[in-house]
Short mmCIF file of C-alpha atoms in Angstrom, two decimals:
data_model
loop_
_atom_site.label_atom_id
_atom_site.label_comp_id
_atom_site.label_asym_id
_atom_site.label_seq_id
_atom_site.Cartn_x
_atom_site.Cartn_y
_atom_site.Cartn_z
CA MET A 10 0.08 -0.05 -0.04
CA SER A 11 1.27 3.46 -0.94
CA ASP A 12 0.69 7.22 0.07
CA GLN A 13 -2.19 9.46 -1.00
CA GLY A 14 -3.27 8.53 -4.67
CA ALA A 15 -0.62 5.90 -5.47
CA ALA A 16 -0.89 2.17 -5.74
CA GLY A 17 1.34 -0.07 -3.85
CA SER A 18 1.78 -3.73 -2.88
CA ALA A 19 1.85 -5.04 0.67
CA ARG A 20 3.76 -8.44 0.86
CA VAL A 21 2.68 -10.34 4.10
CA SER A 22 3.34 -13.76 5.08
CA GLY A 23 3.05 -15.15 1.37
CA LEU A 24 0.09 -13.14 0.67
CA ASP A 25 0.10 -9.95 -1.80
CA LEU A 26 -2.33 -7.30 -1.07
CA HIS A 27 -2.81 -4.27 -3.25
CA LEU A 28 -4.54 -1.29 -1.64
CA ILE A 29 -4.90 2.40 -2.66
CA ARG A 30 -4.88 4.64 0.28
CA GLY A 31 -6.52 8.16 0.19
CA GLY A 32 -5.74 11.09 2.40
CA GLY A 33 -6.46 11.84 6.00
CA GLY A 34 -5.07 9.63 9.02
CA ALA A 35 -3.52 6.19 8.81
CA ARG A 36 -6.49 4.47 9.94
CA ALA A 37 -9.13 6.53 8.03
CA GLY A 38 -6.93 5.94 4.97
CA LEU A 39 -6.53 2.31 5.50
CA MET A 40 -10.23 2.00 5.91
CA ASP A 41 -11.04 3.94 2.79
CA ALA A 42 -8.68 1.62 1.02
CA PHE A 43 -10.44 -1.59 2.13
CA ARG A 44 -13.87 -0.33 1.55
CA GLU A 45 -12.86 0.79 -2.25
CA ALA A 46 -11.25 -2.63 -2.83
CA ILE A 47 -14.16 -4.51 -1.72
CA ARG A 48 -16.91 -2.14 -3.30
CA SER A 49 -15.14 -2.35 -6.80
CA GLY A 50 -14.88 -6.06 -6.58
CA ARG A 51 -11.09 -6.43 -6.39
CA LEU A 52 -11.31 -8.06 -2.95
CA LEU A 53 -14.17 -10.86 -3.44
CA PRO A 54 -16.18 -12.44 -0.66
CA GLY A 55 -14.31 -15.04 1.11
CA THR A 56 -10.71 -13.70 0.34
CA ARG A 57 -8.34 -14.20 3.45
CA LEU A 58 -6.62 -10.99 4.54
CA PRO A 59 -3.19 -10.92 6.12
CA SER A 60 -2.72 -10.96 9.89
CA SER A 61 -2.74 -7.48 11.63
CA ARG A 62 0.83 -8.04 12.67
CA ALA A 63 2.20 -8.95 9.13
CA LEU A 64 0.13 -6.12 7.41
CA ALA A 65 1.33 -3.65 9.94
CA ALA A 66 5.02 -4.49 9.40
CA ASP A 67 4.73 -4.33 5.50
CA LEU A 68 2.60 -1.10 5.64
CA GLY A 69 4.85 0.70 8.11
CA VAL A 70 2.10 1.44 10.40
CA GLY A 71 1.46 0.54 14.16
CA ARG A 72 -0.47 -2.92 14.71
CA ASN A 73 -2.98 -1.28 16.75
CA THR A 74 -3.93 0.69 13.52
CA VAL A 75 -4.54 -2.41 11.63
CA VAL A 76 -6.38 -4.27 14.55
CA ARG A 77 -8.81 -1.12 14.83
CA THR A 78 -9.34 -0.98 11.05
CA TYR A 79 -10.29 -4.79 10.91
CA SER A 80 -12.63 -4.38 14.13
CA GLU A 81 -14.37 -1.35 12.61
CA LEU A 82 -14.77 -2.98 9.10
CA VAL A 83 -16.14 -6.24 10.84
CA ASN A 84 -18.67 -4.03 12.80
CA GLU A 85 -19.73 -2.33 9.45
CA GLY A 86 -20.15 -5.68 7.91
CA TRP A 87 -17.27 -5.44 5.32
CA LEU A 88 -15.23 -8.15 7.03
CA THR A 89 -15.71 -11.39 8.80
CA ALA A 90 -13.45 -12.32 11.64
CA ARG A 91 -13.39 -15.98 12.98
CA HIS A 92 -11.28 -17.11 15.93
CA GLY A 93 -8.50 -19.33 14.55
CA SER A 94 -9.50 -18.70 10.94
CA GLY A 95 -8.35 -14.96 10.49
CA THR A 96 -10.13 -12.41 8.77
CA GLU A 97 -11.88 -12.39 5.56
CA VAL A 98 -13.99 -10.40 3.35
CA SER A 99 -17.79 -10.65 4.12
CA GLN A 100 -20.51 -11.96 1.94
CA ARG A 101 -22.58 -9.24 3.14
CA GLY A 102 -20.50 -6.24 2.67
CA VAL A 103 -19.86 -6.42 -1.06
CA GLU A 104 -22.03 -3.64 -2.77
CA SER A 105 -20.94 -3.91 -6.26
CA VAL A 106 -20.89 -7.54 -6.19
CA ARG A 107 -24.77 -7.83 -5.53
CA ALA A 108 -25.27 -7.17 -9.02
CA ARG A 109 -23.24 -9.92 -10.36
CA PRO A 110 -25.91 -12.69 -9.66
CA ARG A 111 -28.28 -10.84 -11.69
CA LEU A 112 -25.63 -10.31 -14.42
CA ARG A 113 -25.06 -14.24 -14.25
CA ALA A 114 -28.75 -14.93 -14.34
CA ALA A 115 -29.11 -12.66 -17.57
CA GLN A 116 -26.21 -14.67 -18.97
CA ALA A 117 -27.72 -17.98 -18.30
CA LEU A 118 -30.88 -16.91 -20.07
CA ARG A 119 -28.90 -16.14 -23.14
CA ARG A 120 -27.16 -19.53 -23.28
CA PRO A 121 -28.48 -22.14 -25.21
CA VAL A 122 -30.74 -24.84 -23.79
CA HIS A 123 -28.78 -27.50 -25.61
CA ASP A 124 -25.44 -26.79 -27.56
CA LEU A 125 -25.49 -27.83 -31.06
CA ARG A 126 -22.85 -25.42 -32.41
CA PRO A 127 -20.91 -26.66 -35.55
CA GLY A 128 -17.26 -27.28 -35.24
CA CYS A 129 -16.92 -28.06 -31.51
CA PRO A 130 -16.00 -31.32 -30.04
CA ASP A 131 -17.27 -33.01 -26.81
CA LEU A 132 -15.14 -31.50 -24.09
CA SER A 133 -16.35 -33.79 -21.62
CA SER A 134 -14.60 -36.69 -23.49
CA PHE A 135 -11.16 -35.06 -23.33
CA PRO A 136 -8.62 -37.67 -22.20
CA ARG A 137 -7.59 -36.20 -18.93
CA GLU A 138 -5.85 -38.95 -17.48
CA GLU A 139 -3.61 -39.78 -20.51
CA TRP A 140 -2.95 -36.08 -21.02
CA VAL A 141 -1.91 -35.63 -17.35
CA ARG A 142 0.41 -38.52 -17.94
CA ALA A 143 1.77 -37.18 -21.19
CA VAL A 144 2.28 -33.72 -19.32
CA LYS A 145 4.24 -35.47 -16.37
CA ARG A 146 6.44 -37.48 -18.64
CA ALA A 147 7.10 -34.54 -20.85
CA VAL A 148 8.12 -32.19 -18.00
CA GLY A 149 10.11 -34.69 -16.32
CA ALA A 150 12.23 -35.40 -19.36
CA ALA A 151 12.23 -31.74 -20.84
CA PRO A 152 15.67 -30.45 -21.42
CA LEU A 153 16.73 -27.27 -19.64
CA ASP A 154 16.48 -25.15 -22.78
CA ALA A 155 12.54 -25.85 -22.87
CA PHE A 156 12.18 -23.70 -19.85
CA GLY A 157 13.90 -20.70 -21.71
CA TYR A 158 12.80 -18.91 -24.85
CA SER A 159 11.76 -21.42 -27.56
CA ASP A 160 12.27 -21.36 -31.10
CA THR A 161 9.31 -19.58 -32.70
CA SER A 162 8.57 -22.35 -35.07
CA GLY A 163 7.97 -24.70 -32.19
CA ARG A 164 9.62 -27.23 -30.19
CA VAL A 165 11.54 -29.69 -32.50
CA GLU A 166 10.21 -32.61 -30.49
CA LEU A 167 6.63 -31.85 -31.64
CA ARG A 168 7.52 -30.91 -35.08
CA GLU A 169 9.02 -34.33 -35.56
CA ALA A 170 6.21 -36.01 -33.98
CA LEU A 171 3.76 -34.18 -36.13
CA ALA A 172 6.01 -35.06 -39.32
CA ARG A 173 5.61 -38.69 -38.53
CA TYR A 174 2.00 -38.51 -37.61
CA LEU A 175 1.01 -36.46 -40.43
CA ALA A 176 2.68 -38.62 -43.10
CA ARG A 177 1.10 -41.93 -41.56
CA ALA A 178 -2.46 -40.60 -40.69
CA ARG A 179 -3.01 -37.83 -43.25
CA GLY A 180 -0.87 -38.86 -46.22
CA LEU A 181 1.45 -35.69 -45.99
CA ARG A 182 4.91 -35.55 -47.32
CA THR A 183 6.94 -33.32 -45.09
CA GLN A 184 9.71 -33.12 -42.44
CA ALA A 185 10.08 -31.31 -39.18
CA ASP A 186 11.78 -28.29 -40.83
CA ASN A 187 8.47 -27.60 -42.85
CA ILE A 188 6.42 -27.41 -39.88
CA ILE A 189 5.56 -24.18 -37.83
CA VAL A 190 3.73 -24.53 -34.68
CA CYS A 191 1.09 -21.96 -33.98
CA SER A 192 -1.68 -21.17 -31.48
CA GLY A 193 -4.51 -22.50 -33.59
CA ALA A 194 -5.94 -22.30 -36.99
CA ALA A 195 -6.52 -18.54 -36.76
CA GLU A 196 -3.04 -17.60 -35.97
CA GLY A 197 -1.80 -20.12 -38.81
CA LEU A 198 -3.91 -18.35 -41.36
CA ARG A 199 -2.78 -14.97 -40.07
CA LEU A 200 0.87 -15.90 -40.61
CA VAL A 201 0.27 -17.21 -44.09
CA ALA A 202 -1.89 -14.31 -45.13
CA ALA A 203 0.94 -11.83 -43.87
CA ALA A 204 3.70 -13.88 -45.78
CA LEU A 205 1.71 -13.96 -48.94
CA ALA A 206 1.00 -10.17 -48.94
CA ALA A 207 4.49 -9.51 -48.32
CA ALA A 208 5.38 -11.50 -51.34
CA GLY A 209 3.14 -9.41 -53.61
CA VAL A 210 0.09 -11.70 -53.78
CA LYS A 211 -2.98 -9.47 -54.28
CA ALA A 212 -5.79 -11.92 -53.78
CA VAL A 213 -6.72 -15.24 -52.09
CA ALA A 214 -9.87 -16.85 -53.49
CA VAL A 215 -12.16 -18.64 -51.04
CA GLU A 216 -15.14 -20.88 -51.02
CA GLU A 217 -18.42 -19.08 -51.29
CA PHE A 218 -19.57 -20.79 -47.91
CA GLY A 219 -17.06 -20.60 -44.98
CA LEU A 220 -15.70 -18.90 -41.76
CA PRO A 221 -16.34 -15.12 -42.09
CA ALA A 222 -13.24 -14.73 -39.77
CA GLN A 223 -10.93 -16.49 -42.21
CA ARG A 224 -12.11 -13.93 -44.88
CA ARG A 225 -11.56 -11.10 -42.45
CA THR A 226 -8.08 -12.42 -41.55
CA LEU A 227 -7.18 -12.34 -45.43
CA GLU A 228 -8.51 -8.74 -45.83
CA LYS A 229 -6.95 -7.50 -42.66
CA ALA A 230 -3.71 -8.49 -44.39
CA GLY A 231 -4.44 -6.50 -47.48
CA LEU A 232 -5.52 -9.36 -49.57
CA ALA A 233 -8.72 -9.63 -51.67
CA ALA A 234 -10.66 -12.64 -51.12
CA PRO A 235 -13.13 -13.52 -54.06
CA ALA A 236 -15.58 -16.09 -53.92
CA ILE A 237 -15.66 -19.42 -55.96
CA PRO A 238 -18.75 -21.34 -56.23
CA ILE A 239 -19.48 -24.71 -54.57
CA ASP A 240 -21.58 -27.68 -55.95
CA THR A 241 -21.93 -31.31 -55.12
CA ASP A 242 -18.19 -31.89 -56.19
CA GLY A 243 -16.90 -29.15 -53.90
CA ALA A 244 -15.13 -25.88 -54.94
CA ASP A 245 -15.57 -25.08 -58.81
CA ILE A 246 -11.89 -25.00 -59.45
CA ALA A 247 -12.47 -23.90 -63.17
CA VAL A 248 -13.25 -20.59 -62.28
CA LEU A 249 -9.66 -19.88 -61.05
CA ASP A 250 -8.50 -19.69 -64.67
CA GLY A 251 -10.52 -16.56 -65.34
CA ARG A 252 -9.23 -14.79 -62.24
CA PRO A 253 -5.49 -13.85 -63.09
CA ASN A 254 -5.11 -11.44 -60.15
CA VAL A 255 -5.60 -14.61 -57.54
CA GLY A 256 -2.43 -15.79 -56.37
CA ALA A 257 -3.74 -18.30 -53.71
CA VAL A 258 -6.64 -20.33 -52.83
CA LEU A 259 -8.18 -21.32 -49.42
CA LEU A 260 -10.05 -24.55 -49.50
CA THR A 261 -11.37 -27.00 -46.97
CA PRO A 262 -11.02 -30.20 -49.55
CA SER A 263 -11.63 -33.18 -47.04
CA HIS A 264 -14.76 -31.86 -45.67
CA GLN A 265 -16.05 -28.48 -46.82
CA PHE A 266 -17.29 -26.13 -43.99
CA PRO A 267 -20.33 -25.73 -43.76
CA LEU A 268 -21.96 -27.54 -46.90
CA GLY A 269 -20.09 -31.00 -45.89
CA VAL A 270 -19.10 -32.07 -49.42
CA ALA A 271 -15.64 -33.28 -50.11
CA LEU A 272 -13.57 -32.02 -53.20
CA HIS A 273 -13.86 -34.35 -56.05
CA PRO A 274 -10.85 -36.27 -57.10
CA ASP A 275 -10.81 -34.62 -60.67
CA ARG A 276 -10.94 -31.18 -58.91
CA ARG A 277 -8.23 -32.13 -56.46
CA ALA A 278 -5.98 -32.65 -59.49
CA ALA A 279 -7.18 -29.64 -61.37
CA VAL A 280 -6.44 -27.18 -58.50
CA VAL A 281 -2.97 -28.58 -57.92
CA GLU A 282 -2.32 -28.31 -61.81
CA TRP A 283 -3.72 -24.64 -61.51
CA ALA A 284 -1.10 -24.04 -58.60
CA ARG A 285 1.78 -25.43 -60.68
CA ARG A 286 0.81 -23.61 -63.77
CA ARG A 287 0.35 -20.19 -62.09
CA GLY A 288 3.23 -20.61 -59.50
CA SER A 289 0.49 -20.16 -57.11
CA VAL A 290 -0.31 -21.97 -53.63
CA ILE A 291 -3.17 -23.80 -52.06
CA ILE A 292 -4.02 -23.03 -48.45
CA GLU A 293 -5.60 -26.56 -47.13
CA ASP A 294 -7.50 -25.99 -44.05
CA ASP A 295 -7.76 -29.46 -42.76
CA TYR A 296 -10.78 -28.65 -40.59
CA ASP A 297 -11.82 -31.91 -39.28
CA GLY A 298 -10.30 -34.18 -41.66
CA GLU A 299 -9.61 -36.92 -39.20
CA PHE A 300 -13.53 -37.75 -39.00
CA ARG A 301 -14.74 -39.66 -42.00
CA TYR A 302 -17.42 -42.32 -41.00
CA ASP A 303 -18.23 -44.21 -44.01
CA ARG A 304 -14.86 -44.86 -45.18
CA ALA A 305 -11.03 -44.15 -44.36
CA PRO A 306 -10.32 -40.42 -44.17
CA VAL A 307 -9.37 -38.83 -47.47
CA GLY A 308 -5.61 -38.09 -47.58
CA ALA A 309 -4.45 -34.62 -47.43
CA LEU A 310 -4.12 -32.43 -50.73
CA GLN A 311 -0.67 -31.62 -49.52
CA GLY A 312 0.39 -35.32 -50.33
CA LEU A 313 -0.13 -34.59 -54.16
CA ASP A 314 2.20 -31.44 -54.26
CA PRO A 315 4.09 -30.37 -51.10
CA GLU A 316 5.68 -27.46 -52.86
CA HIS A 317 2.28 -25.78 -53.88
CA VAL A 318 0.13 -26.60 -50.77
CA ILE A 319 0.25 -25.03 -47.34
CA PHE A 320 -1.38 -27.33 -44.91
CA LEU A 321 -3.19 -25.95 -41.86
CA GLY A 322 -4.02 -28.32 -39.09
CA THR A 323 -5.16 -28.14 -35.47
CA ALA A 324 -5.95 -30.26 -32.18
CA SER A 325 -9.06 -27.85 -31.65
CA LYS A 326 -11.44 -30.41 -32.94
CA SER A 327 -9.63 -33.59 -32.26
CA LEU A 328 -8.91 -32.71 -28.80
CA ALA A 329 -9.68 -29.40 -27.32
CA PRO A 330 -9.60 -25.69 -28.62
CA GLY A 331 -8.31 -24.53 -25.18
CA LEU A 332 -5.01 -26.35 -25.72
CA ARG A 333 -4.32 -23.73 -28.38
CA LEU A 334 -2.46 -26.03 -30.54
CA GLY A 335 -2.15 -25.88 -34.32
CA TRP A 336 0.41 -26.54 -36.96
CA LEU A 337 1.49 -25.15 -40.59
CA VAL A 338 3.34 -27.45 -42.97
CA VAL A 339 4.80 -24.96 -45.37
CA PRO A 340 6.70 -25.53 -48.78
CA ASP A 341 10.42 -25.18 -48.71
CA HIS A 342 10.33 -21.75 -50.44
CA LEU A 343 7.88 -20.14 -48.00
CA VAL A 344 9.14 -21.63 -44.53
CA ASP A 345 11.40 -18.69 -43.69
CA ALA A 346 8.80 -16.07 -45.07
CA VAL A 347 5.91 -17.55 -42.83
CA ALA A 348 8.21 -18.08 -39.85
CA ARG A 349 9.36 -14.59 -39.94
CA GLN A 350 5.76 -13.31 -39.40
CA LYS A 351 5.96 -14.66 -35.80
CA GLY A 352 8.79 -11.99 -35.12
CA GLU A 353 12.14 -12.78 -33.39
CA THR A 354 10.53 -12.45 -29.91
CA GLU A 355 7.17 -13.40 -30.26
CA GLU A 356 6.13 -16.34 -28.18
CA THR A 357 4.52 -19.59 -29.41
CA VAL A 358 2.45 -22.15 -27.65
CA GLY A 359 3.87 -23.00 -24.26
CA PHE A 360 6.53 -25.75 -24.01
CA VAL A 361 4.41 -27.82 -21.81
CA ASN A 362 1.61 -28.17 -24.22
CA GLN A 363 4.00 -28.74 -27.08
CA LEU A 364 6.06 -31.42 -25.37
CA ALA A 365 2.87 -33.24 -24.06
CA MET A 366 1.40 -33.38 -27.42
CA ALA A 367 4.49 -34.79 -28.79
CA ASP A 368 4.32 -37.58 -26.15
CA PHE A 369 0.72 -37.93 -26.67
CA ILE A 370 1.25 -38.53 -30.46
CA GLU A 371 4.23 -40.99 -30.02
CA SER A 372 2.82 -42.94 -27.29
CA GLY A 373 -0.25 -43.83 -29.54
CA ALA A 374 -2.70 -42.10 -27.37
CA TYR A 375 -3.59 -39.49 -29.94
CA ASP A 376 -4.52 -42.24 -32.56
CA ARG A 377 -6.62 -44.08 -29.76
CA HIS A 378 -8.40 -41.07 -29.02
CA ILE A 379 -9.28 -40.20 -32.39
CA ARG A 380 -10.53 -43.55 -33.04
CA ALA A 381 -12.74 -43.34 -30.02
CA MET A 382 -14.31 -40.05 -30.95
CA ARG A 383 -14.60 -41.34 -34.50
CA SER A 384 -16.81 -44.13 -33.23
CA GLN A 385 -18.74 -41.80 -30.94
CA TYR A 386 -19.36 -39.02 -33.50
CA GLY A 387 -20.26 -41.64 -36.40
CA ARG A 388 -22.98 -43.11 -34.27
CA ARG A 389 -24.12 -39.52 -33.42
CA ARG A 390 -24.39 -38.60 -37.11
CA HIS A 391 -26.15 -41.81 -38.02
CA GLN A 392 -28.65 -41.10 -35.29
CA LEU A 393 -29.18 -37.55 -36.44
CA VAL A 394 -29.93 -38.62 -39.92
CA GLU A 395 -32.36 -41.24 -38.91
CA ALA A 396 -34.07 -39.06 -36.59
CA VAL A 397 -34.43 -36.34 -39.22
CA LYS A 398 -35.78 -39.06 -41.80
CA GLN A 399 -38.46 -40.01 -39.12
CA HIS A 400 -39.77 -36.68 -37.77
CA SER A 401 -39.19 -34.62 -40.89
CA PRO A 402 -38.92 -36.47 -44.08
CA ALA A 403 -39.16 -33.14 -46.01
CA SER A 404 -35.84 -32.27 -44.56
CA SER A 405 -32.59 -33.27 -46.08
CA VAL A 406 -29.18 -33.81 -44.43
CA GLY A 407 -26.31 -32.61 -46.59
CA GLY A 408 -22.70 -33.53 -47.10
CA VAL A 409 -20.66 -36.78 -46.82
CA PRO A 410 -20.76 -38.68 -43.61
CA ALA A 411 -17.67 -36.69 -42.05
CA GLY A 412 -16.94 -33.89 -39.58
CA LEU A 413 -18.62 -32.69 -36.69
CA HIS A 414 -21.55 -31.11 -38.19
CA VAL A 415 -24.39 -31.42 -40.75
CA LEU A 416 -26.39 -29.01 -43.05
CA LEU A 417 -30.18 -29.36 -42.73
CA GLU A 418 -32.25 -27.95 -45.71
CA GLN A 419 -35.79 -27.89 -46.48
CA ALA A 420 -36.63 -25.40 -49.24
CA GLY A 421 -36.04 -22.47 -47.19
CA ARG A 422 -38.72 -23.25 -44.41
CA LEU A 423 -36.16 -23.93 -41.74
CA THR A 424 -34.88 -20.50 -41.15
CA SER A 425 -37.85 -18.43 -42.27
CA ALA A 426 -40.65 -20.43 -40.51
CA ASP A 427 -42.39 -17.85 -37.97
CA GLY A 428 -40.98 -18.42 -34.28
CA ARG A 429 -38.36 -21.01 -35.33
CA GLN A 430 -35.27 -18.49 -35.12
CA ALA A 431 -35.63 -18.23 -31.43
CA ALA A 432 -35.80 -21.92 -31.14
CA TRP A 433 -32.56 -22.30 -33.26
CA LYS A 434 -30.87 -19.80 -30.92
CA ARG A 435 -31.76 -21.99 -27.91
CA LEU A 436 -30.16 -24.93 -29.55
CA ALA A 437 -27.13 -22.89 -30.81
CA VAL A 438 -27.51 -24.10 -34.25
CA GLU A 439 -26.48 -21.28 -37.03
CA PRO A 440 -28.29 -20.44 -40.19
CA LEU A 441 -26.34 -21.14 -43.42
CA ASP A 442 -26.50 -17.44 -44.23
CA LEU A 443 -23.91 -16.68 -41.48
CA PHE A 444 -21.23 -18.41 -43.57
CA ARG A 445 -22.50 -17.09 -47.02
CA HIS A 446 -19.70 -14.85 -48.83
CA PRO A 447 -21.18 -11.38 -49.90
CA GLU A 448 -20.59 -12.31 -53.60
CA SER A 449 -22.29 -15.80 -53.32
CA ARG A 450 -25.20 -15.95 -55.84
CA SER A 451 -26.47 -19.37 -54.28
CA VAL A 452 -29.89 -19.51 -53.14
CA ARG A 453 -29.45 -22.22 -50.75
CA ASP A 454 -30.90 -22.04 -47.34
CA GLY A 455 -30.30 -24.16 -44.40
CA LEU A 456 -29.00 -24.57 -40.76
CA VAL A 457 -25.65 -25.62 -39.91
CA ALA A 458 -26.02 -28.07 -36.86
CA GLY A 459 -23.34 -29.61 -34.71
CA PHE A 460 -23.65 -33.10 -33.16
CA ALA A 461 -20.25 -33.35 -31.31
CA THR A 462 -20.39 -30.77 -28.53
CA PRO A 463 -23.03 -32.25 -26.36
CA SER A 464 -21.68 -34.69 -23.38
CA PRO A 465 -22.80 -38.42 -23.94
CA SER A 466 -25.56 -37.86 -21.21
CA ALA A 467 -26.82 -34.59 -22.99
CA TRP A 468 -27.02 -35.91 -26.52
CA SER A 469 -30.10 -37.66 -26.76
CA GLY A 470 -32.04 -34.60 -25.15
CA ALA A 471 -30.21 -32.33 -27.58
CA LEU A 472 -31.30 -34.59 -30.62
CA GLU A 473 -34.87 -34.69 -29.53
CA ALA A 474 -35.04 -31.01 -29.24
CA LEU A 475 -33.62 -30.50 -32.45
CA VAL A 476 -35.97 -32.85 -34.62
CA ARG A 477 -38.94 -31.44 -32.57
CA GLN A 478 -38.41 -27.94 -34.13
CA LEU A 479 -38.18 -29.26 -37.72
CA PRO A 480 -41.19 -28.66 -39.55
#
């Protein structure tokens, strides 16, 4: 604590206490400082306070001053003192915090009754025990340099593990030197966009339906983001030949988001040929490529031409977005340019999660988890399709059996029907329009519903609530 108008910290018996003392005598100033800290919510109900002796020593005031301050604040209801338990902030004395339950109640009213957001995994199935074991092994065996400033491209242990895994499971052709670890797909795309803009690229074509945040990332880097149409065979690659200003294209070839189609083999070959002919690059967002339910997952486009494809992957769908783990696989001629966008001192993902992820992959735990979730999600998608057929025969479920979401369509009735918009919000499903590019001429209308997010115990109720709303 400090003198008038200034902030300070009191270090007491292992507890740090920040107070702001106003004018007046020592006791009056101390009481005002406590009231301000409690009223503003900085000291929450139940917060333990230092002993009077320790606080007095750190603040340079008499112990009696602190004792009398505590006593008076107890009498006023700001603090609570219990014999043998010390002094703490009272539940009754916090004026500003009284509004918080109302705020939380309002937030609860806005939360969906069921969570069918597209593109989100079942967090309740996160493999906690195996992850904890991986963390313990990783930290226990970590070299000393891991605790310092890391290579901004990521720990070599993770990059080597990813190179082996991606080659084996996704069909990539790469090595650790081509991999850059990032904090997720959003950061990965930002790095790529900045590198392409710096190299003179003017435009990156995008699919006419996709994540608006990705389009904004490209535009923020100074890149135009024109739309290319999508049909049942995926993105219409042929239109790229008529757009000479386009220097790259962003695709979700394994499972298009949100329409759910896979890029046809002929178009996969065609877009690679376009990139070779034009000296351009393809940004492959492997959105949820591991999750295919009717056959083995489609191999990554990068395997067809590693020098013209930038592969963007993440653990957000396979494990959890909170890990903040993503990776770029970059062609040789672009590795340095993309890595430079992180800067010389910019931090990457924390070394603990990087080393734990490397262990998780190498131990086989990652494969086991993906296979288990693939089975669970596959069952859920099948149940959803069957429930829609039974309860709403006029509705259709679009896309191949893959990913964490489906597209529901019914000649425009799903989103336009009176009273249903509020119902969709309560279920957290999204209208297809949310993902439509401003240049799109498509007349398709529908809903994008996820089936992965609910916990196993909540899934049946969420599914029942969804089909009940279908006309």
